[in-house]
Amino acid sequence: MSIVLPSLSGEKSETFTAVSKFSAPVRRPVEPLGRYFLAHASRTLRGHTWSEFEKLEAEKNVKQIEENEDDDLGDEQQSEELLAHDPREWKSADLYAVLGLSHLRWKATEDQIRRAHRKQVLQHHPDKKSASGGLDQDGFFKIIQKAFDVMLDTTKRQQYDSVDTNADVKPPALKSSYDFFEAWGPVFASEARFSKKQPVPLLGSSDAPKDEVDNFYSFWGKFDSWKTFEFKDEDVPDDTANRDHKRYIERKNISNRKKLKQEDNKRLIDLVERAFSEDPRIKQFKEAAKKEKERKKWERDSGSREAAEAAAAKKAAEEEAAKKAAEEAANAKANSKKAKEAAKAAKKKNKRSIRGSVKDVDYFGDAAKADVIEADVDALIERFDDVQLSTYAAKVKDANADAVKTAFTEAVAELSGAGKIDTAILKYFV
Amino acid sequence: MSAVIGITFGNTSSSIAVATQDGKVDVIANPDGDRAIPSALSYVGSDEYHGVQAEHQLVRNAKNTIINFRDFIGKSFDEAETAAPYHVGAPAVKTADGKIAYDIVRDGNNELITVDEISKRHFKQLKDAAEDYIGKEIEGVVLTVPTDFNEHQRQQLTSIATDAGLKVLQLINEPSAALLAHLSADEDRLLQDKIYVVADFGGVRSDAAVISVRGGVLTILATAHEYGLGGDKLDEALAEYFAKEFEKKTKVNPRTNARSIAKLKAESIVVKKTLSNVQTSTCSIESLAEGLDFHTSINRLRYELAARQPLSEMTSFVEKAVAKAGLDNLDIDEVLLVGGASHTPKLASNIQFIFPETTTVVAPALDPKALNPTELVARGAALQASLIESFDEDEIKESLQPIVVNTQHLTKPIGIKDAEGNFQSILVAETAYPIKRSIQVTNGESASVVVELYEGKRTIKETVVEAEPVSDEDSEDDYSDDEPEVKKELVYEAGSKLAELTLKDLKPNSKLEVTVNITQNGTLHLSGRELKQGSVAVKGEITSA
Ligand SMILES: Nc1ncnc2c1ncn2[C@@H]1O[C@H](COP(=O)(O)OP(=O)(O)OP(=O)(O)O)[C@@H](O)[C@H]1O
């Protein structure tokens, strides 16, 4: 059955009308074989003398089939430190850098990983190195193989990507000045990779409509991340002799994972809250909503417009005042928050210097007991209140061994005097 | 018989073919009677063994047996994957100038044989076999190369063949050669516009190319390569299975000594090939380890289970190539399986499984008329050799210039809308310029009609196929899960309108012709006319963005 053409509707004076151009072609090499290629060749060549220019043009912009574009994939040079990384500690190496993929990271496809891995094997295989007279070192090669194992196993790769903070885009520094969209857009684009639900709404631009922005914040408010923290596990010893120890490590790992996961969720919530509070669109929408409400009211009360205007003026003034108050409150809050943070930092510092003091005086010449001493010091620190912390921190600062010891003995006395410590748990300062 | 031949030189095996007068192709057997000639040479005493005879030496004389050297051509030791996992035969060493060679003992003396030299000796053996068969001196040869052979490797291969006394007429890509052979087996095939995946599963590597065929002209849209994946992986899986069996029976581990491993591997290859044809095979190895013989039998299912991993990797490899071309499995009209490992029935059925029913998978296990996949590439090369036999060197060179080869290709199909509003394609995407195509249409009952030229828009139509109602009798064992099956179909719709042309004052049901012609410089000429003496065509032209 042959194709029937549509009938002409209305009068048309033109017999031909050009409407639009057809899509740009792509230049590709055809395969120079077979009868029809030969016909193509003779058609192209027949009666034609091609100018040098045309010939050169024909060599340009040809679609490459074999990927020379990323022929340099995996050619990244590894740093000396990385090459010398202890293979037993392979987990702490930057595994993407190991494969020469630090520019791609989680974006690297399986194919790219395979190709980059091949490159690394070619370069670092121990056989290769010894055959070409190089050093017979296979430490880095072991790390390459570990990295490859991780990257090709979907589960393991997810675990690694979960903790690969090198790939994160950091939020803008708090007190710097920045364009909201330029600074935050990439942060969300980067976090989006962890969402179980894809696609993920992105920040968008300043002219995004309200429902899009709302959708964005409601999605991110309920962000469900697939991050997991197995990669940070302590290795579980596989000697069956010490089963209790094994179980202990396992339990510790599980609780550590939970903790890290909670921390990470919190981090993201904070991030979204901060962005929300800084988002100029949210402010705009609030204002617009307010205006709309006013307009409606104004319309309703159009009979007593004057009164309404007066009220509006009053309201504006009130709002101004409220805004100011809010700002002040926010400032005060920020200040107190800052103060709190400062106090927290000071506390941390004090703890650190108390803890460090015993090491600085070489554990009173009793380095063999370092563990016991440190345990005691930790026990003490735990029981210090803020005042005590700073007092004792001052006492042990730059002090000699005797002074430090005295300080700690004093501390023990003070704490036990106050009933805050049971000296029985102490092993050294008794 | 003509004296020009096609040669395909693989890492694992090589083939020679020659086109006969009537357009058929003979694949040439060497003096051992092999058409798939192992690319292997071995040195025993002062003798050189080639092909199967060399391969047999892998058990007794592995150190002086050279295999798997093709991919090293034109590569330095540092570039090549010499430390590959398949460490069989003489190991590759680095020469003083950074190249790759093999250190062997011949007649009591050490001899360093470079990759170029061993390849040359291999070519000489192939040339002798061909001359022996044809009965005259070979005048020219078309060689095939993988698509990722770089310019330097191509030059090096040409000069090696030349040194071996072969005049190289042209180098062509392996997948294109294979496809040419397949297309030429049936005159209609060459002129059907289709998209093919040519998937080549050799011994030590797998290669795939997505190729569009438009008006008999082939264009490669994408390629994929996987080194280390191939028939050897199937042998390994089988060898491991046998090793376990042997261990269970005898408590002796046969994997600890090189000779036992070589014996296992050799027998595994035989068993694997047998299981491509029949359902069960025996396996017997004299004195496999510690003087103990091994006799067992295995059925195909068990083998497929043992080799599941590499088989599924091969299957997904094909999909990867499709994805690299930016296409969907639905876009693929045919998958042509090439290479020795493509004899494997399970591989063919796995691949058929991932493609829709509209895609034909060409493999001996699915279609007894399919050409032998091991021979396809050589056949294509032989056809090309006979096609260009009469051209002189300059003419061939001229045809290979970028100005001829690098041509513009349409990115979207172009066609017209019929009375029902459906898009009717005239030119498909990836058609190379210049091209001219006509279709016949009619005006039906209307006196005046309009030819509306459109670009096609690719859409995937999904229809839910109602599960067949399960009849009562067999409902017990015929348990169907409730997932409704969704059938996907590739449909082109009219996209953006390009031009319009009217044809008036027609008698009902006249025969009309619409022609689209895109010239070398990219101008599209549209014309429509009534198919009768003295009719005047309506014409117009547009250009591309
Ligand atoms: N009938 C068969 N059934 C299963 N496998 C087969 C059969 N015949 C050959 N093979 C396998 O095919 C592989 C060789 O394929 P082919 O001859 O195409 O290799 P090649 O072109 O040299 O490829 P490469 O360069 O990847 O080694 C070997 O692993 C061989 O055992």
PDB file of C-alpha atoms in Angstrom, chain A residues 156-371:
ATOM      1  CA  LYS A 156      32.593  -0.780  48.287  1.00  0.00           C
ATOM      2  CA  ARG A 157      32.734   2.169  45.989  1.00  0.00           C
ATOM      3  CA  GLN A 158      29.680   3.702  47.628  1.00  0.00           C
ATOM      4  CA  GLN A 159      31.312   3.209  50.980  1.00  0.00           C
ATOM      5  CA  TYR A 160      34.427   4.930  49.771  1.00  0.00           C
ATOM      6  CA  ASP A 161      32.567   7.735  48.043  1.00  0.00           C
ATOM      7  CA  SER A 162      30.687   8.287  51.299  1.00  0.00           C
ATOM      8  CA  VAL A 163      33.877   9.322  53.021  1.00  0.00           C
ATOM      9  CA  ASP A 164      35.707  10.862  50.094  1.00  0.00           C
ATOM     10  CA  THR A 165      35.596  14.404  51.386  1.00  0.00           C
ATOM     11  CA  ASN A 166      38.046  15.433  48.671  1.00  0.00           C
ATOM     12  CA  ALA A 167      35.100  15.451  46.315  1.00  0.00           C
ATOM     13  CA  ASP A 168      32.941  17.698  48.470  1.00  0.00           C
ATOM     14  CA  VAL A 169      32.264  21.303  47.627  1.00  0.00           C
ATOM     15  CA  LYS A 170      32.529  23.300  50.811  1.00  0.00           C
ATOM     16  CA  PRO A 171      29.877  25.860  51.719  1.00  0.00           C
ATOM     17  CA  PRO A 172      31.012  29.495  51.600  1.00  0.00           C
ATOM     18  CA  ALA A 173      32.892  30.713  54.644  1.00  0.00           C
ATOM     19  CA  LEU A 174      30.538  32.263  57.140  1.00  0.00           C
ATOM     20  CA  LYS A 175      31.819  35.772  57.284  1.00  0.00           C
ATOM     21  CA  SER A 176      32.946  36.166  53.697  1.00  0.00           C
ATOM     22  CA  SER A 177      30.927  38.005  51.115  1.00  0.00           C
ATOM     23  CA  TYR A 178      29.702  35.952  48.218  1.00  0.00           C
ATOM     24  CA  ASP A 179      26.966  35.654  45.671  1.00  0.00           C
ATOM     25  CA  PHE A 180      24.397  33.323  47.169  1.00  0.00           C
ATOM     26  CA  PHE A 181      23.739  31.357  43.993  1.00  0.00           C
ATOM     27  CA  GLU A 182      27.319  31.094  42.849  1.00  0.00           C
ATOM     28  CA  ALA A 183      28.481  29.959  46.237  1.00  0.00           C
ATOM     29  CA  TRP A 184      25.692  27.572  47.171  1.00  0.00           C
ATOM     30  CA  GLY A 185      24.716  26.142  43.792  1.00  0.00           C
ATOM     31  CA  PRO A 186      27.783  23.874  43.541  1.00  0.00           C
ATOM     32  CA  VAL A 187      27.465  22.816  47.180  1.00  0.00           C
ATOM     33  CA  PHE A 188      24.016  21.372  46.580  1.00  0.00           C
ATOM     34  CA  ALA A 189      25.001  19.991  43.198  1.00  0.00           C
ATOM     35  CA  SER A 190      27.765  18.094  44.945  1.00  0.00           C
ATOM     36  CA  GLU A 191      25.669  16.854  47.896  1.00  0.00           C
ATOM     37  CA  ALA A 192      22.978  15.719  45.465  1.00  0.00           C
ATOM     38  CA  ARG A 193      25.028  12.677  44.573  1.00  0.00           C
ATOM     39  CA  PHE A 194      24.275  11.135  47.954  1.00  0.00           C
ATOM     40  CA  SER A 195      20.528  11.196  47.553  1.00  0.00           C
ATOM     41  CA  LYS A 196      18.751   7.862  47.381  1.00  0.00           C
ATOM     42  CA  LYS A 197      16.088   9.587  45.376  1.00  0.00           C
ATOM     43  CA  GLN A 198      17.212  10.863  42.011  1.00  0.00           C
ATOM     44  CA  PRO A 199      16.940  13.288  40.291  1.00  0.00           C
ATOM     45  CA  VAL A 200      17.512  15.833  42.993  1.00  0.00           C
ATOM     46  CA  PRO A 201      16.145  19.383  42.691  1.00  0.00           C
ATOM     47  CA  LEU A 202      19.011  21.857  42.502  1.00  0.00           C
ATOM     48  CA  LEU A 203      19.295  25.327  43.933  1.00  0.00           C
ATOM     49  CA  GLY A 204      18.279  27.088  40.721  1.00  0.00           C
ATOM     50  CA  SER A 205      18.638  30.771  40.043  1.00  0.00           C
ATOM     51  CA  SER A 206      17.328  33.991  41.492  1.00  0.00           C
ATOM     52  CA  ASP A 207      14.278  34.040  39.237  1.00  0.00           C
ATOM     53  CA  ALA A 208      13.025  30.561  40.121  1.00  0.00           C
ATOM     54  CA  PRO A 209       9.270  30.493  40.843  1.00  0.00           C
ATOM     55  CA  LYS A 210       8.073  29.966  44.384  1.00  0.00           C
ATOM     56  CA  ASP A 211       6.899  26.392  44.011  1.00  0.00           C
ATOM     57  CA  GLU A 212      10.281  25.366  42.665  1.00  0.00           C
ATOM     58  CA  VAL A 213      12.077  26.952  45.577  1.00  0.00           C
ATOM     59  CA  ASP A 214       9.618  25.419  48.039  1.00  0.00           C
ATOM     60  CA  ASN A 215      10.058  22.063  46.420  1.00  0.00           C
ATOM     61  CA  PHE A 216      13.808  22.458  46.681  1.00  0.00           C
ATOM     62  CA  TYR A 217      13.762  23.127  50.417  1.00  0.00           C
ATOM     63  CA  SER A 218      11.191  20.513  51.182  1.00  0.00           C
ATOM     64  CA  PHE A 219      13.230  17.906  49.303  1.00  0.00           C
ATOM     65  CA  TRP A 220      16.439  18.867  51.029  1.00  0.00           C
ATOM     66  CA  GLY A 221      14.701  19.105  54.374  1.00  0.00           C
ATOM     67  CA  LYS A 222      13.862  15.420  54.022  1.00  0.00           C
ATOM     68  CA  PHE A 223      17.079  14.466  52.283  1.00  0.00           C
ATOM     69  CA  ASP A 224      17.584  10.717  52.405  1.00  0.00           C
ATOM     70  CA  SER A 225      21.260   9.997  51.977  1.00  0.00           C
ATOM     71  CA  TRP A 226      22.817   6.659  51.087  1.00  0.00           C
ATOM     72  CA  LYS A 227      26.079   7.515  52.781  1.00  0.00           C
ATOM     73  CA  THR A 228      27.460   4.739  54.924  1.00  0.00           C
ATOM     74  CA  PHE A 229      30.579   4.632  56.998  1.00  0.00           C
ATOM     75  CA  GLU A 230      31.883   1.091  56.819  1.00  0.00           C
ATOM     76  CA  PHE A 231      35.030   2.417  55.225  1.00  0.00           C
ATOM     77  CA  LYS A 232      36.016   3.974  58.529  1.00  0.00           C
ATOM     78  CA  ASP A 233      35.743   0.642  60.322  1.00  0.00           C
ATOM     79  CA  GLU A 234      38.593  -0.626  62.337  1.00  0.00           C
ATOM     80  CA  ASP A 235      39.775  -3.924  60.851  1.00  0.00           C
ATOM     81  CA  VAL A 236      38.168  -6.842  62.595  1.00  0.00           C
ATOM     82  CA  PRO A 237      40.889  -9.292  63.592  1.00  0.00           C
ATOM     83  CA  ASP A 238      40.183 -12.732  62.234  1.00  0.00           C
ATOM     84  CA  ASP A 239      41.969 -14.757  64.852  1.00  0.00           C
ATOM     85  CA  THR A 240      39.325 -16.942  66.325  1.00  0.00           C
ATOM     86  CA  ALA A 241      41.297 -17.270  69.541  1.00  0.00           C
ATOM     87  CA  ASN A 242      40.168 -13.954  70.835  1.00  0.00           C
ATOM     88  CA  ARG A 243      36.519 -14.004  70.074  1.00  0.00           C
ATOM     89  CA  ASP A 244      35.565 -11.467  72.702  1.00  0.00           C
ATOM     90  CA  HIS A 245      37.967  -8.941  71.322  1.00  0.00           C
ATOM     91  CA  LYS A 246      36.612  -9.571  67.870  1.00  0.00           C
ATOM     92  CA  ARG A 247      33.082  -9.025  68.998  1.00  0.00           C
ATOM     93  CA  TYR A 248      34.135  -5.922  70.826  1.00  0.00           C
ATOM     94  CA  ILE A 249      35.647  -4.400  67.669  1.00  0.00           C
ATOM     95  CA  GLU A 250      32.610  -5.319  65.676  1.00  0.00           C
ATOM     96  CA  ARG A 251      30.331  -3.632  68.130  1.00  0.00           C
ATOM     97  CA  LYS A 252      32.555  -0.597  68.241  1.00  0.00           C
ATOM     98  CA  ASN A 253      32.455  -0.361  64.471  1.00  0.00           C
ATOM     99  CA  ILE A 254      28.709  -0.479  64.368  1.00  0.00           C
ATOM    100  CA  SER A 255      28.317   2.243  66.915  1.00  0.00           C
ATOM    101  CA  ASN A 256      30.969   4.334  65.228  1.00  0.00           C
ATOM    102  CA  ARG A 257      29.153   4.069  61.923  1.00  0.00           C
ATOM    103  CA  LYS A 258      25.961   5.181  63.582  1.00  0.00           C
ATOM    104  CA  LYS A 259      27.691   8.118  65.141  1.00  0.00           C
ATOM    105  CA  LEU A 260      29.263   9.232  61.888  1.00  0.00           C
ATOM    106  CA  LYS A 261      25.964   8.882  60.099  1.00  0.00           C
ATOM    107  CA  GLN A 262      24.237  11.026  62.684  1.00  0.00           C
ATOM    108  CA  GLU A 263      26.940  13.629  62.445  1.00  0.00           C
ATOM    109  CA  ASP A 264      26.643  13.686  58.725  1.00  0.00           C
ATOM    110  CA  ASN A 265      22.882  14.056  58.785  1.00  0.00           C
ATOM    111  CA  LYS A 266      23.252  16.907  61.210  1.00  0.00           C
ATOM    112  CA  ARG A 267      25.854  18.520  58.966  1.00  0.00           C
ATOM    113  CA  LEU A 268      23.457  18.448  56.056  1.00  0.00           C
ATOM    114  CA  ILE A 269      20.529  19.797  58.062  1.00  0.00           C
ATOM    115  CA  ASP A 270      22.667  22.686  59.240  1.00  0.00           C
ATOM    116  CA  LEU A 271      23.741  23.313  55.685  1.00  0.00           C
ATOM    117  CA  VAL A 272      20.191  23.441  54.385  1.00  0.00           C
ATOM    118  CA  GLU A 273      19.052  25.647  57.249  1.00  0.00           C
ATOM    119  CA  ARG A 274      21.845  28.046  56.651  1.00  0.00           C
ATOM    120  CA  ALA A 275      21.122  28.268  52.960  1.00  0.00           C
ATOM    121  CA  PHE A 276      17.444  28.782  53.677  1.00  0.00           C
ATOM    122  CA  SER A 277      18.180  31.631  56.024  1.00  0.00           C
ATOM    123  CA  GLU A 278      20.446  33.261  53.467  1.00  0.00           C
ATOM    124  CA  ASP A 279      18.295  32.692  50.419  1.00  0.00           C
ATOM    125  CA  PRO A 280      17.263  36.046  48.929  1.00  0.00           C
ATOM    126  CA  ARG A 281      14.308  34.377  47.215  1.00  0.00           C
ATOM    127  CA  ILE A 282      12.768  33.299  50.483  1.00  0.00           C
ATOM    128  CA  LYS A 283      12.924  36.883  51.698  1.00  0.00           C
ATOM    129  CA  GLN A 284      11.349  38.057  48.487  1.00  0.00           C
ATOM    130  CA  PHE A 285       8.556  35.534  48.676  1.00  0.00           C
ATOM    131  CA  LYS A 286       7.805  36.494  52.237  1.00  0.00           C
ATOM    132  CA  GLU A 287       7.609  40.099  51.278  1.00  0.00           C
ATOM    133  CA  ALA A 288       5.475  39.361  48.272  1.00  0.00           C
ATOM    134  CA  ALA A 289       3.094  37.316  50.374  1.00  0.00           C
ATOM    135  CA  LYS A 290       2.833  40.110  52.839  1.00  0.00           C
ATOM    136  CA  LYS A 291       2.171  42.673  50.152  1.00  0.00           C
ATOM    137  CA  GLU A 292      -0.478  40.484  48.654  1.00  0.00           C
ATOM    138  CA  LYS A 293      -2.217  40.194  51.981  1.00  0.00           C
ATOM    139  CA  GLU A 294      -2.092  43.932  52.429  1.00  0.00           C
ATOM    140  CA  ARG A 295      -3.443  44.530  49.014  1.00  0.00           C
ATOM    141  CA  LYS A 296      -6.371  42.296  49.704  1.00  0.00           C
ATOM    142  CA  LYS A 297      -7.050  43.992  52.943  1.00  0.00           C
ATOM    143  CA  TRP A 298      -6.745  47.366  51.287  1.00  0.00           C
ATOM    144  CA  GLU A 299      -9.258  46.340  48.757  1.00  0.00           C
ATOM    145  CA  ARG A 300     -11.635  45.041  51.374  1.00  0.00           C
ATOM    146  CA  ASP A 301     -11.420  48.185  53.382  1.00  0.00           C
ATOM    147  CA  SER A 302     -11.482  50.507  50.429  1.00  0.00           C
ATOM    148  CA  GLY A 303     -14.333  52.408  52.086  1.00  0.00           C
ATOM    149  CA  SER A 304     -12.104  53.543  54.857  1.00  0.00           C
ATOM    150  CA  ARG A 305      -9.009  53.905  52.827  1.00  0.00           C
ATOM    151  CA  GLU A 306      -7.577  56.591  54.944  1.00  0.00           C
ATOM    152  CA  ALA A 307      -7.869  54.585  58.034  1.00  0.00           C
ATOM    153  CA  ALA A 308      -6.329  51.691  56.211  1.00  0.00           C
ATOM    154  CA  GLU A 309      -3.464  53.834  55.056  1.00  0.00           C
ATOM    155  CA  ALA A 310      -2.864  55.050  58.509  1.00  0.00           C
ATOM    156  CA  ALA A 311      -2.943  51.507  59.704  1.00  0.00           C
ATOM    157  CA  ALA A 312      -0.564  50.515  56.963  1.00  0.00           C
ATOM    158  CA  ALA A 313       1.824  53.266  57.948  1.00  0.00           C
ATOM    159  CA  LYS A 314       1.618  52.159  61.517  1.00  0.00           C
ATOM    160  CA  LYS A 315       2.118  48.598  60.497  1.00  0.00           C
ATOM    161  CA  ALA A 316       5.132  49.564  58.430  1.00  0.00           C
ATOM    162  CA  ALA A 317       6.584  51.359  61.402  1.00  0.00           C
ATOM    163  CA  GLU A 318       5.856  48.395  63.601  1.00  0.00           C
ATOM    164  CA  GLU A 319       7.389  46.091  61.139  1.00  0.00           C
ATOM    165  CA  GLU A 320      10.442  48.250  60.933  1.00  0.00           C
ATOM    166  CA  ALA A 321      10.686  48.130  64.677  1.00  0.00           C
ATOM    167  CA  ALA A 322      10.092  44.415  64.747  1.00  0.00           C
ATOM    168  CA  LYS A 323      12.678  43.845  62.116  1.00  0.00           C
ATOM    169  CA  LYS A 324      15.156  45.875  64.057  1.00  0.00           C
ATOM    170  CA  ALA A 325      14.336  44.002  67.197  1.00  0.00           C
ATOM    171  CA  ALA A 326      14.693  40.755  65.356  1.00  0.00           C
ATOM    172  CA  GLU A 327      17.987  41.832  63.982  1.00  0.00           C
ATOM    173  CA  GLU A 328      19.173  42.822  67.389  1.00  0.00           C
ATOM    174  CA  ALA A 329      18.005  39.564  68.819  1.00  0.00           C
ATOM    175  CA  ALA A 330      19.743  37.703  66.051  1.00  0.00           C
ATOM    176  CA  ASN A 331      22.904  39.643  66.698  1.00  0.00           C
ATOM    177  CA  ALA A 332      22.714  38.965  70.365  1.00  0.00           C
ATOM    178  CA  LYS A 333      22.133  35.325  69.640  1.00  0.00           C
ATOM    179  CA  ALA A 334      25.039  35.258  67.239  1.00  0.00           C
ATOM    180  CA  ASN A 335      27.210  36.951  69.845  1.00  0.00           C
ATOM    181  CA  SER A 336      26.242  34.565  72.559  1.00  0.00           C
ATOM    182  CA  LYS A 337      26.748  31.730  70.161  1.00  0.00           C
ATOM    183  CA  LYS A 338      30.150  33.104  69.367  1.00  0.00           C
ATOM    184  CA  ALA A 339      30.931  33.422  73.037  1.00  0.00           C
ATOM    185  CA  LYS A 340      29.836  29.871  73.567  1.00  0.00           C
ATOM    186  CA  GLU A 341      31.981  28.719  70.779  1.00  0.00           C
ATOM    187  CA  ALA A 342      34.940  30.660  72.134  1.00  0.00           C
ATOM    188  CA  ALA A 343      34.412  29.058  75.512  1.00  0.00           C
ATOM    189  CA  LYS A 344      34.179  25.680  73.916  1.00  0.00           C
ATOM    190  CA  ALA A 345      37.388  26.282  72.000  1.00  0.00           C
ATOM    191  CA  ALA A 346      39.151  27.456  75.143  1.00  0.00           C
ATOM    192  CA  LYS A 347      37.979  24.349  76.940  1.00  0.00           C
ATOM    193  CA  LYS A 348      39.281  22.154  74.204  1.00  0.00           C
ATOM    194  CA  LYS A 349      42.584  23.928  74.233  1.00  0.00           C
ATOM    195  CA  ASN A 350      42.906  23.564  77.973  1.00  0.00           C
ATOM    196  CA  LYS A 351      42.158  19.889  77.795  1.00  0.00           C
ATOM    197  CA  ARG A 352      44.721  19.486  75.114  1.00  0.00           C
ATOM    198  CA  SER A 353      47.436  21.248  77.022  1.00  0.00           C
ATOM    199  CA  ILE A 354      46.708  19.274  80.193  1.00  0.00           C
ATOM    200  CA  ARG A 355      46.777  16.071  78.244  1.00  0.00           C
ATOM    201  CA  GLY A 356      49.937  17.105  76.429  1.00  0.00           C
ATOM    202  CA  SER A 357      51.791  18.160  79.567  1.00  0.00           C
ATOM    203  CA  VAL A 358      52.626  14.649  80.693  1.00  0.00           C
ATOM    204  CA  LYS A 359      54.056  13.809  77.346  1.00  0.00           C
ATOM    205  CA  ASP A 360      56.040  17.033  77.287  1.00  0.00           C
ATOM    206  CA  VAL A 361      57.783  16.043  80.481  1.00  0.00           C
ATOM    207  CA  ASP A 362      58.382  12.545  79.144  1.00  0.00           C
ATOM    208  CA  TYR A 363      55.913  10.960  81.535  1.00  0.00           C
ATOM    209  CA  PHE A 364      58.109  11.934  84.461  1.00  0.00           C
ATOM    210  CA  GLY A 365      60.845   9.766  83.095  1.00  0.00           C
ATOM    211  CA  ASP A 366      58.487   6.814  83.279  1.00  0.00           C
ATOM    212  CA  ALA A 367      57.634   6.417  79.614  1.00  0.00           C
ATOM    213  CA  ALA A 368      56.934   2.723  80.109  1.00  0.00           C
ATOM    214  CA  LYS A 369      53.889   3.719  82.056  1.00  0.00           C
ATOM    215  CA  ALA A 370      52.741   6.231  79.509  1.00  0.00           C
ATOM    216  CA  ASP A 371      49.442   4.438  78.961  1.00  0.00           C
TER     217      ASP A 371
END
